[in-house]
mmCIF file of C-alpha atoms in Angstrom:
data_model
loop_
_atom_site.group_PDB
_atom_site.id
_atom_site.type_symbol
_atom_site.label_atom_id
_atom_site.label_comp_id
_atom_site.label_asym_id
_atom_site.label_seq_id
_atom_site.Cartn_x
_atom_site.Cartn_y
_atom_site.Cartn_z
ATOM 1 C CA MET Q 1 0.000 0.000 0.000
ATOM 2 C CA ALA Q 2 2.969 2.340 0.621
ATOM 3 C CA ASN Q 3 3.792 2.222 -3.102
ATOM 4 C CA ALA Q 4 0.181 2.475 -4.290
ATOM 5 C CA GLY Q 5 -0.294 5.007 -7.079
ATOM 6 C CA VAL Q 6 3.475 5.241 -7.695
ATOM 7 C CA LYS Q 7 4.650 4.379 -11.198
ATOM 8 C CA GLY Q 8 7.691 2.204 -11.821
ATOM 9 C CA ARG Q 9 9.426 -0.489 -9.799
ATOM 10 C CA PRO Q 10 8.441 -0.471 -6.107
ATOM 11 C CA ILE Q 11 11.179 0.742 -3.780
ATOM 12 C CA ALA Q 12 12.088 -1.327 -0.739
ATOM 13 C CA PRO Q 13 11.810 0.675 2.489
ATOM 14 C CA LEU Q 14 15.112 1.780 4.005
ATOM 15 C CA VAL Q 15 15.117 1.577 7.807
ATOM 16 C CA LEU Q 16 18.212 2.311 9.906
ATOM 17 C CA SER Q 17 19.071 0.867 13.270
ATOM 18 C CA SER Q 18 20.337 3.234 15.953
ATOM 19 C CA GLN Q 19 23.891 1.924 15.503
ATOM 20 C CA GLU Q 20 23.780 2.394 11.725
ATOM 21 C CA ARG Q 21 22.413 5.924 12.010
ATOM 22 C CA ALA Q 22 25.103 6.834 14.552
ATOM 23 C CA TYR Q 23 27.810 5.427 12.236
ATOM 24 C CA LEU Q 24 26.510 7.334 9.184
ATOM 25 C CA GLU Q 25 26.188 10.613 11.085
ATOM 26 C CA ARG Q 26 29.707 10.165 12.441
ATOM 27 C CA GLN Q 27 31.114 9.723 8.936
ATOM 28 C CA VAL Q 28 29.323 12.860 7.759
ATOM 29 C CA ARG Q 29 30.811 14.935 10.604
ATOM 30 C CA ARG Q 30 34.383 13.665 10.295
ATOM 31 C CA HIS Q 31 36.897 15.936 8.574
ATOM 32 C CA ARG Q 32 39.335 13.262 7.468
ATOM 33 C CA VAL Q 33 36.799 10.945 5.827
ATOM 34 C CA ALA Q 34 36.784 10.746 2.021
ATOM 35 C CA ARG Q 35 34.322 13.143 0.407
ATOM 36 C CA SER Q 36 32.774 10.326 -1.640
ATOM 37 C CA LEU Q 37 32.021 8.258 1.480
ATOM 38 C CA SER Q 38 30.615 11.291 3.285
ATOM 39 C CA GLU Q 39 28.329 11.975 0.314
ATOM 40 C CA ARG Q 40 27.071 8.385 0.255
ATOM 41 C CA CYS Q 41 26.339 8.428 3.990
ATOM 42 C CA ARG Q 42 24.452 11.695 3.627
ATOM 43 C CA ALA Q 43 22.377 10.244 0.795
ATOM 44 C CA ILE Q 44 21.443 7.145 2.819
ATOM 45 C CA LEU Q 45 20.447 9.302 5.785
ATOM 46 C CA ARG Q 46 18.135 11.391 3.601
ATOM 47 C CA CYS Q 47 16.647 8.251 2.032
ATOM 48 C CA ALA Q 48 16.024 6.877 5.526
ATOM 49 C CA ASP Q 49 14.091 10.067 6.300
ATOM 50 C CA GLY Q 50 11.587 9.039 3.630
ATOM 51 C CA LEU Q 51 12.712 11.224 0.736
ATOM 52 C CA PRO Q 52 12.579 9.728 -2.784
ATOM 53 C CA SER Q 53 15.795 9.311 -4.732
ATOM 54 C CA LYS Q 54 14.982 12.210 -7.055
ATOM 55 C CA SER Q 55 14.598 14.646 -4.157
ATOM 56 C CA VAL Q 56 17.798 13.405 -2.482
ATOM 57 C CA ALA Q 57 19.708 13.796 -5.756
ATOM 58 C CA ALA Q 58 18.446 17.351 -6.221
ATOM 59 C CA GLU Q 59 19.324 18.250 -2.621
ATOM 60 C CA LEU Q 60 22.870 16.845 -2.748
ATOM 61 C CA GLY Q 61 23.626 17.832 -6.335
ATOM 62 C CA ILE Q 62 24.235 14.286 -7.622
ATOM 63 C CA HIS Q 63 22.525 12.072 -10.195
ATOM 64 C CA GLU Q 64 19.384 10.164 -9.319
ATOM 65 C CA HIS Q 65 20.953 6.904 -10.540
ATOM 66 C CA THR Q 66 23.851 7.441 -8.109
ATOM 67 C CA VAL Q 67 21.433 7.666 -5.200
ATOM 68 C CA GLY Q 68 19.646 4.512 -6.383
ATOM 69 C CA LYS Q 69 22.932 2.636 -6.732
ATOM 70 C CA TRP Q 70 24.095 3.303 -3.159
ATOM 71 C CA ARG Q 71 20.601 2.696 -1.811
ATOM 72 C CA ARG Q 72 20.613 -0.784 -3.353
ATOM 73 C CA ARG Q 73 24.158 -1.428 -2.128
ATOM 74 C CA PHE Q 74 23.162 -0.419 1.402
ATOM 75 C CA LEU Q 75 20.054 -2.589 1.402
ATOM 76 C CA LYS Q 76 22.183 -5.551 0.327
ATOM 77 C CA ASP Q 77 25.325 -5.157 2.470
ATOM 78 C CA ARG Q 78 24.286 -2.408 4.943
ATOM 79 C CA CYS Q 79 27.169 -0.078 5.968
ATOM 80 C CA ASP Q 80 29.843 -2.258 4.336
ATOM 81 C CA GLY Q 81 28.126 -1.715 0.997
ATOM 82 C CA LEU Q 82 29.074 1.981 1.056
ATOM 83 C CA LEU Q 83 32.796 1.216 0.931
ATOM 84 C CA ASP Q 84 34.690 1.130 -2.358
ATOM 85 C CA GLU Q 85 35.242 -2.295 -3.882
ATOM 86 C CA ALA Q 86 38.714 -3.512 -4.700
ATOM 87 C CA ARG Q 87 39.861 -2.163 -8.063
ATOM 88 C CA PRO Q 88 42.202 -3.804 -10.556
ATOM 89 C CA GLY Q 89 45.782 -2.630 -10.529
ATOM 90 C CA ARG Q 90 49.142 -3.340 -9.063
ATOM 91 C CA PRO Q 91 48.879 -5.580 -5.969
ATOM 92 C CA ARG Q 92 50.006 -4.252 -2.612
ATOM 93 C CA THR Q 93 53.690 -4.688 -1.838
ATOM 94 C CA ILE Q 94 53.384 -3.587 1.816
ATOM 95 C CA ASP Q 95 51.069 -5.538 4.099
ATOM 96 C CA ASP Q 96 49.226 -4.320 7.174
ATOM 97 C CA ASP Q 97 51.817 -5.738 9.571
ATOM 98 C CA GLN Q 98 54.564 -3.675 7.970
ATOM 99 C CA VAL Q 99 52.439 -0.531 8.158
ATOM 100 C CA ALA Q 100 51.681 -1.254 11.808
ATOM 101 C CA GLU Q 101 55.393 -1.712 12.506
ATOM 102 C CA VAL Q 102 56.233 1.694 10.997
ATOM 103 C CA ILE Q 103 53.471 3.405 12.959
ATOM 104 C CA GLU Q 104 54.528 1.668 16.172
ATOM 105 C CA ARG Q 105 58.161 2.663 15.635
ATOM 106 C CA THR Q 106 57.114 6.269 14.956
ATOM 107 C CA LEU Q 107 55.098 6.444 18.154
ATOM 108 C CA ARG Q 108 57.306 4.483 20.543
ATOM 109 C CA THR Q 109 60.921 5.013 19.476
ATOM 110 C CA THR Q 110 63.341 7.753 18.481
ATOM 111 C CA PRO Q 111 66.350 7.659 16.154
ATOM 112 C CA PRO Q 112 69.777 7.391 17.808
ATOM 113 C CA ASP Q 113 70.858 10.855 16.604
ATOM 114 C CA ALA Q 114 67.697 12.898 17.043
ATOM 115 C CA THR Q 115 64.727 13.532 19.319
ATOM 116 C CA HIS Q 116 62.132 12.619 16.687
ATOM 117 C CA TRP Q 117 61.800 10.855 13.360
ATOM 118 C CA SER Q 118 61.794 12.617 10.015
ATOM 119 C CA ILE Q 119 60.374 11.146 6.821
ATOM 120 C CA ARG Q 120 63.787 10.398 5.385
ATOM 121 C CA SER Q 121 65.317 9.047 8.585
ATOM 122 C CA MET Q 122 62.369 6.652 8.955
ATOM 123 C CA ALA Q 123 62.663 5.699 5.289
ATOM 124 C CA ALA Q 124 66.386 4.964 5.682
ATOM 125 C CA ASP Q 125 65.745 2.912 8.804
ATOM 126 C CA THR Q 126 62.882 0.822 7.388
ATOM 127 C CA GLY Q 127 63.981 0.514 3.763
ATOM 128 C CA PHE Q 128 60.773 2.052 2.370
ATOM 129 C CA SER Q 129 60.731 5.114 0.130
ATOM 130 C CA HIS Q 130 60.126 8.509 1.686
ATOM 131 C CA THR Q 131 56.861 8.859 -0.287
ATOM 132 C CA THR Q 132 55.621 5.601 1.276
ATOM 133 C CA ILE Q 133 56.434 6.874 4.762
ATOM 134 C CA ARG Q 134 54.692 10.147 3.963
ATOM 135 C CA ARG Q 135 51.531 8.325 2.884
ATOM 136 C CA MET Q 136 51.560 6.193 6.041
ATOM 137 C CA TRP Q 137 51.994 9.186 8.340
ATOM 138 C CA THR Q 138 49.333 11.171 6.474
ATOM 139 C CA ALA Q 139 46.843 8.297 6.713
ATOM 140 C CA PHE Q 140 47.325 8.062 10.492
ATOM 141 C CA GLY Q 141 47.671 11.811 11.105
ATOM 142 C CA LEU Q 142 51.254 11.591 12.413
ATOM 143 C CA GLN Q 143 53.464 14.704 12.399
ATOM 144 C CA PRO Q 144 56.649 13.984 14.400
ATOM 145 C CA HIS Q 145 58.167 17.355 13.477
ATOM 146 C CA ARG Q 146 55.450 19.175 15.462
ATOM 147 C CA SER Q 147 55.132 19.457 19.218
ATOM 148 C CA GLN Q 148 52.875 21.279 21.650
ATOM 149 C CA THR Q 149 53.273 22.359 25.247
ATOM 150 C CA PHE Q 150 50.846 22.043 28.118
ATOM 151 C CA LYS Q 151 50.661 22.876 31.796
ATOM 152 C CA LEU Q 152 48.140 21.416 34.204
ATOM 153 C CA SER Q 153 47.286 23.450 37.258
ATOM 154 C CA SER Q 154 48.187 21.871 40.600
ATOM 155 C CA ASP Q 155 45.982 24.297 42.536
ATOM 156 C CA PRO Q 156 43.916 22.340 45.112
ATOM 157 C CA LEU Q 157 41.068 24.843 44.583
ATOM 158 C CA PHE Q 158 41.224 24.614 40.789
ATOM 159 C CA VAL Q 159 37.604 23.481 40.362
ATOM 160 C CA ASP Q 160 36.197 26.120 42.716
ATOM 161 C CA LYS Q 161 38.179 28.939 41.102
ATOM 162 C CA VAL Q 162 37.213 27.914 37.571
ATOM 163 C CA ARG Q 163 33.530 27.837 38.485
ATOM 164 C CA ASP Q 164 33.819 31.199 40.261
ATOM 165 C CA ILE Q 165 35.574 33.057 37.417
ATOM 166 C CA VAL Q 166 33.650 31.476 34.539
ATOM 167 C CA GLY Q 167 30.452 32.268 36.415
ATOM 168 C CA LEU Q 168 31.492 35.939 36.479
ATOM 169 C CA TYR Q 169 32.142 35.882 32.721
ATOM 170 C CA LEU Q 170 28.899 34.154 31.737
ATOM 171 C CA SER Q 171 26.579 35.708 34.331
ATOM 172 C CA PRO Q 172 28.034 38.897 35.859
ATOM 173 C CA PRO Q 173 26.227 40.287 38.931
ATOM 174 C CA ASN Q 174 23.898 43.258 38.668
ATOM 175 C CA ARG Q 175 25.220 46.772 39.300
ATOM 176 C CA ALA Q 176 28.780 45.529 39.131
ATOM 177 C CA VAL Q 177 31.768 45.744 36.813
ATOM 178 C CA VAL Q 178 34.046 42.741 36.207
ATOM 179 C CA LEU Q 179 37.661 43.665 35.480
ATOM 180 C CA SER Q 180 40.330 41.276 34.229
ATOM 181 C CA VAL Q 181 43.603 42.665 35.586
ATOM 182 C CA ASP Q 182 47.227 41.743 34.967
ATOM 183 C CA GLU Q 183 50.562 43.237 33.993
ATOM 184 C CA LYS Q 184 52.773 42.680 30.970
ATOM 185 C CA SER Q 185 56.260 43.162 32.328
ATOM 186 C CA GLN Q 186 59.625 43.658 30.667
ATOM 187 C CA ILE Q 187 58.307 44.986 27.351
ATOM 188 C CA GLN Q 188 61.490 45.809 25.466
ATOM 189 C CA ALA Q 189 61.994 48.901 23.325
ATOM 190 C CA LEU Q 190 63.861 47.279 20.421
ATOM 191 C CA ASP Q 191 65.489 49.026 17.486
ATOM 192 C CA ARG Q 192 66.943 47.193 14.476
ATOM 193 C CA GLU Q 193 70.625 47.610 13.694
ATOM 194 C CA GLN Q 194 69.742 48.255 10.037
ATOM 195 C CA PRO Q 195 66.696 49.905 8.436
ATOM 196 C CA VAL Q 196 63.618 47.770 7.823
ATOM 197 C CA LEU Q 197 63.095 47.094 4.111
ATOM 198 C CA PRO Q 198 59.452 47.738 3.194
ATOM 199 C CA MET Q 199 57.120 45.227 1.588
ATOM 200 C CA MET Q 200 56.943 45.134 -2.219
ATOM 201 C CA PRO Q 201 54.902 43.066 -4.676
ATOM 202 C CA GLY Q 202 56.116 39.498 -4.282
ATOM 203 C CA VAL Q 203 58.549 40.433 -1.478
ATOM 204 C CA PRO Q 204 57.588 40.490 2.244
ATOM 205 C CA GLU Q 205 58.859 43.071 4.699
ATOM 206 C CA ARG Q 206 62.447 42.297 5.653
ATOM 207 C CA ARG Q 207 64.352 43.117 8.814
ATOM 208 C CA THR Q 208 67.619 42.113 10.432
ATOM 209 C CA HIS Q 209 67.617 39.528 13.186
ATOM 210 C CA SER Q 210 69.962 41.665 15.303
ATOM 211 C CA TYR Q 211 68.577 44.479 17.417
ATOM 212 C CA VAL Q 212 69.535 47.128 19.976
ATOM 213 C CA ARG Q 213 67.802 47.345 23.366
ATOM 214 C CA HIS Q 214 66.737 50.753 24.630
ATOM 215 C CA GLY Q 215 65.195 49.788 27.956
ATOM 216 C CA THR Q 216 61.991 48.176 29.181
ATOM 217 C CA THR Q 217 58.604 49.167 30.545
ATOM 218 C CA THR Q 218 55.771 47.388 32.346
ATOM 219 C CA LEU Q 219 52.146 47.735 31.305
ATOM 220 C CA PHE Q 220 49.421 47.344 33.933
ATOM 221 C CA ALA Q 221 46.042 46.817 32.292
ATOM 222 C CA ALA Q 222 42.427 46.147 33.286
ATOM 223 C CA LEU Q 223 39.861 44.850 30.798
ATOM 224 C CA ASP Q 224 36.158 45.489 31.365
ATOM 225 C CA VAL Q 225 34.756 42.058 30.504
ATOM 226 C CA ALA Q 226 31.321 43.409 29.579
ATOM 227 C CA SER Q 227 32.324 46.256 27.262
ATOM 228 C CA GLY Q 228 35.910 45.488 26.220
ATOM 229 C CA PHE Q 229 37.123 48.886 27.490
ATOM 230 C CA VAL Q 230 40.758 48.821 28.677
ATOM 231 C CA ILE Q 231 42.396 50.874 31.401
ATOM 232 C CA GLY Q 232 46.167 50.830 30.925
ATOM 233 C CA LYS Q 233 49.156 52.486 32.534
ATOM 234 C CA CYS Q 234 52.893 52.056 31.925
ATOM 235 C CA TYR Q 235 55.408 52.115 34.781
ATOM 236 C CA LYS Q 236 59.171 51.790 34.820
ATOM 237 C CA ARG Q 237 59.199 49.187 37.574
ATOM 238 C CA HIS Q 238 57.065 46.192 38.501
ATOM 239 C CA ARG Q 239 56.418 46.312 42.240
ATOM 240 C CA ALA Q 240 53.513 46.353 44.658
ATOM 241 C CA LEU Q 241 53.905 50.138 44.808
ATOM 242 C CA GLU Q 242 53.175 50.458 41.089
ATOM 243 C CA PHE Q 243 50.284 47.993 41.341
ATOM 244 C CA LEU Q 244 48.761 50.056 44.149
ATOM 245 C CA LYS Q 245 49.027 53.157 41.967
ATOM 246 C CA PHE Q 246 47.255 51.291 39.200
ATOM 247 C CA LEU Q 247 44.451 50.207 41.543
ATOM 248 C CA LYS Q 248 43.948 53.874 42.430
ATOM 249 C CA GLU Q 249 43.847 54.637 38.692
ATOM 250 C CA ILE Q 250 41.089 52.031 38.291
ATOM 251 C CA ASP Q 251 39.198 53.383 41.284
ATOM 252 C CA ALA Q 252 39.245 56.890 39.827
ATOM 253 C CA GLN Q 253 37.603 55.709 36.586
ATOM 254 C CA ILE Q 254 34.916 53.407 38.037
ATOM 255 C CA PRO Q 255 31.499 55.098 38.528
ATOM 256 C CA GLU Q 256 30.314 55.305 42.127
ATOM 257 C CA GLY Q 257 27.744 52.841 43.388
ATOM 258 C CA LEU Q 258 29.075 49.859 41.463
ATOM 259 C CA ALA Q 259 30.631 46.739 42.926
ATOM 260 C CA VAL Q 260 34.021 45.920 41.399
ATOM 261 C CA HIS Q 261 35.039 42.305 40.793
ATOM 262 C CA ILE Q 262 38.736 41.937 39.944
ATOM 263 C CA VAL Q 263 40.070 38.767 38.301
ATOM 264 C CA MET Q 264 43.851 38.479 38.716
ATOM 265 C CA ASP Q 265 46.573 35.935 39.376
ATOM 266 C CA ASN Q 266 48.405 35.031 42.580
ATOM 267 C CA TYR Q 267 51.515 37.109 41.862
ATOM 268 C CA ALA Q 268 53.284 38.278 45.008
ATOM 269 C CA THR Q 269 52.800 41.993 44.238
ATOM 270 C CA HIS Q 270 49.023 41.430 44.277
ATOM 271 C CA LYS Q 271 48.955 40.189 47.869
ATOM 272 C CA THR Q 272 51.233 42.441 49.889
ATOM 273 C CA PRO Q 273 49.936 43.921 53.191
ATOM 274 C CA LYS Q 274 49.497 47.359 51.605
ATOM 275 C CA ILE Q 275 47.389 45.935 48.788
ATOM 276 C CA LYS Q 276 45.283 43.915 51.209
ATOM 277 C CA ALA Q 277 44.765 46.937 53.434
ATOM 278 C CA TRP Q 278 43.740 49.115 50.477
ATOM 279 C CA LEU Q 279 41.193 46.524 49.334
ATOM 280 C CA ALA Q 280 39.907 45.961 52.882
ATOM 281 C CA ARG Q 281 39.018 49.653 53.160
ATOM 282 C CA ARG Q 282 36.824 49.277 50.061
ATOM 283 C CA PRO Q 283 34.292 46.526 50.726
ATOM 284 C CA HIS Q 284 32.755 46.976 47.256
ATOM 285 C CA TYR Q 285 35.960 45.498 45.772
ATOM 286 C CA HIS Q 286 35.916 41.711 45.387
ATOM 287 C CA VAL Q 287 39.051 39.818 44.310
ATOM 288 C CA HIS Q 288 38.895 36.524 42.408
ATOM 289 C CA PHE Q 289 42.278 34.816 42.079
ATOM 290 C CA THR Q 290 42.917 32.610 39.058
ATOM 291 C CA PRO Q 291 44.172 29.045 39.653
ATOM 292 C CA THR Q 292 47.921 28.509 39.730
ATOM 293 C CA SER Q 293 49.369 27.998 36.225
ATOM 294 C CA ALA Q 294 46.037 28.883 34.613
ATOM 295 C CA SER Q 295 46.547 32.350 33.133
ATOM 296 C CA TRP Q 296 44.430 31.279 30.130
ATOM 297 C CA ILE Q 297 41.321 31.944 32.219
ATOM 298 C CA ASN Q 298 42.221 35.620 32.590
ATOM 299 C CA GLN Q 299 40.741 37.480 29.608
ATOM 300 C CA ILE Q 300 43.285 40.302 29.732
ATOM 301 C CA GLU Q 301 45.864 37.790 28.477
ATOM 302 C CA ARG Q 302 43.918 37.599 25.210
ATOM 303 C CA TRP Q 303 44.113 41.377 24.897
ATOM 304 C CA PHE Q 304 47.842 41.281 25.625
ATOM 305 C CA ALA Q 305 48.188 38.841 22.718
ATOM 306 C CA GLU Q 306 46.497 41.389 20.437
ATOM 307 C CA LEU Q 307 48.832 44.121 21.658
ATOM 308 C CA THR Q 308 51.870 41.937 21.009
ATOM 309 C CA ARG Q 309 50.727 40.852 17.555
ATOM 310 C CA LYS Q 310 49.660 44.259 16.295
ATOM 311 C CA GLN Q 311 52.100 46.648 17.958
ATOM 312 C CA ILE Q 312 55.060 45.162 19.800
ATOM 313 C CA ARG Q 313 56.364 42.145 17.866
ATOM 314 C CA ARG Q 314 57.234 43.996 14.672
ATOM 315 C CA GLY Q 315 57.498 47.468 16.163
ATOM 316 C CA VAL Q 316 60.701 49.517 15.996
ATOM 317 C CA HIS Q 317 61.294 51.789 19.000
ATOM 318 C CA THR Q 318 64.353 53.913 19.647
ATOM 319 C CA SER Q 319 63.383 54.735 23.247
ATOM 320 C CA VAL Q 320 61.126 53.626 26.076
ATOM 321 C CA ARG Q 321 59.199 56.889 25.727
ATOM 322 C CA GLN Q 322 58.380 56.053 22.106
ATOM 323 C CA LEU Q 323 57.331 52.522 23.084
ATOM 324 C CA GLU Q 324 55.016 53.799 25.811
ATOM 325 C CA ALA Q 325 53.538 56.372 23.444
ATOM 326 C CA ASP Q 326 52.723 53.635 20.921
ATOM 327 C CA ILE Q 327 51.118 51.513 23.660
ATOM 328 C CA ARG Q 328 48.981 54.448 24.813
ATOM 329 C CA THR Q 329 47.935 55.109 21.205
ATOM 330 C CA PHE Q 330 46.984 51.460 20.792
ATOM 331 C CA ILE Q 331 44.835 51.611 23.936
ATOM 332 C CA GLU Q 332 43.141 54.833 22.826
ATOM 333 C CA LEU Q 333 42.318 53.428 19.382
ATOM 334 C CA HIS Q 334 41.020 50.234 20.962
ATOM 335 C CA ASN Q 335 38.785 52.180 23.346
ATOM 336 C CA ASN Q 336 37.316 54.222 20.493
ATOM 337 C CA ASN Q 337 35.471 51.078 19.405
ATOM 338 C CA PRO Q 338 35.863 48.503 22.200
ATOM 339 C CA LYS Q 339 34.597 44.987 21.637
ATOM 340 C CA PRO Q 340 34.412 42.413 24.434
ATOM 341 C CA PHE Q 341 35.752 38.918 24.052
ATOM 342 C CA LYS Q 342 33.029 36.284 23.997
ATOM 343 C CA TRP Q 343 33.505 33.504 26.551
ATOM 344 C CA THR Q 344 31.913 30.393 25.043
ATOM 345 C CA LYS Q 345 32.638 27.438 27.341
ATOM 346 C CA SER Q 346 30.933 26.782 30.632
ATOM 347 C CA ALA Q 347 32.818 25.641 33.725
ATOM 348 C CA ASP Q 348 31.473 22.107 33.294
ATOM 349 C CA GLN Q 349 32.782 21.950 29.720
ATOM 350 C CA ILE Q 350 36.224 23.185 30.780
ATOM 351 C CA LEU Q 351 36.464 20.714 33.652
ATOM 352 C CA ALA Q 352 35.263 17.870 31.427
ATOM 353 C CA SER Q 353 37.956 18.758 28.875
ATOM 354 C CA VAL Q 354 40.656 18.760 31.569
ATOM 355 C CA LYS Q 355 39.354 15.428 32.839
ATOM 356 C CA ARG Q 356 39.542 13.884 29.359
ATOM 357 C CA PHE Q 357 43.075 15.179 28.911
ATOM 358 C CA CYS Q 358 44.205 13.771 32.253
ATOM 359 C CA HIS Q 359 42.585 10.424 31.487
ATOM 360 C CA LYS Q 360 44.249 10.250 28.071
ATOM 361 C CA ALA Q 361 47.639 11.229 29.535
ATOM 362 C CA GLN Q 362 47.261 8.558 32.213
ATOM 363 C CA GLN Q 363 46.469 5.911 29.617
ATOM 364 C CA THR Q 364 49.508 6.958 27.579
ATOM 365 C CA LEU Q 365 51.827 6.755 30.594
ATOM 366 C CA CYS Q 366 50.416 3.376 31.617
ATOM 367 C CA GLY Q 367 50.932 2.111 28.085
ATOM 368 C CA GLU Q 368 54.579 3.193 28.109
ATOM 369 C CA LEU Q 369 55.162 1.557 31.492
#
């Protein structure tokens, strides 16, 4: 009855189990899966939703016969039917055991003269060509030449502090301002020993690697999390005395009647008796310390990265005064059109990510032992 009134050969219904649907959706989402396989999985999912082959073909931009072919293959062999069949050609000269041996050696060993394998050192050691090693590493996503750093916080109150600070970012209290405060110390006024050669068509800007130091400065900055407005002040030294001056600078610019929540790290200059006494005399100030070794949770660090990328890294300064003037100009231009950073992850998501990382690291260490 389902095919009553429909011309042509009746079409067998396509019904997916929960496991099959999960597998097909996973293949569609994956980035490293072949485009052809992703397209086939998407077509089967649309057919399972009850769409006819002609509608699926029009939606995906493929031929109707192609949809019918993979529908029949799926009905016959289920998910295995979507895979490519073996094609004629030269037989394989490297079996799966040899591939597994190369991957295992890449992951578990190092060459005697280096800290990591290169394509050609692995090729010389195994007897395969460097193109074969490249294909193996690409298939398994291995890049021995790359490395990343990490630092896990050992703060016993890590969970509580993350929930406290992320809660401020995502749901700030009423009639209050949340400030992310920190200092960028030892900013060097660097001048190049030779003039910088300007960019030309086909030629990037060129500069010498050697430089001349003309002194340093320290930038104290406070970022209004809600608006993106920045309060910044440069000082010659980096002491509690300068930090106290900066707190007074903040206090002078905050409207009366607002509670002030300050997010900052546990640096010694932030917790001296004078600082504590100054804060104690102002009960509307509330300090939220970031976890140890977790500066990534302090939003002002993201603004410091913008300052470094846009002004400091490639800047040429012949004096500290010129450097400070450029920093003040950068702050003024930023405040002309301030934009806040958008915090996207909740505390539960962050803690779950840290938990997964710790679990994976533990499994790796146990496997090596």
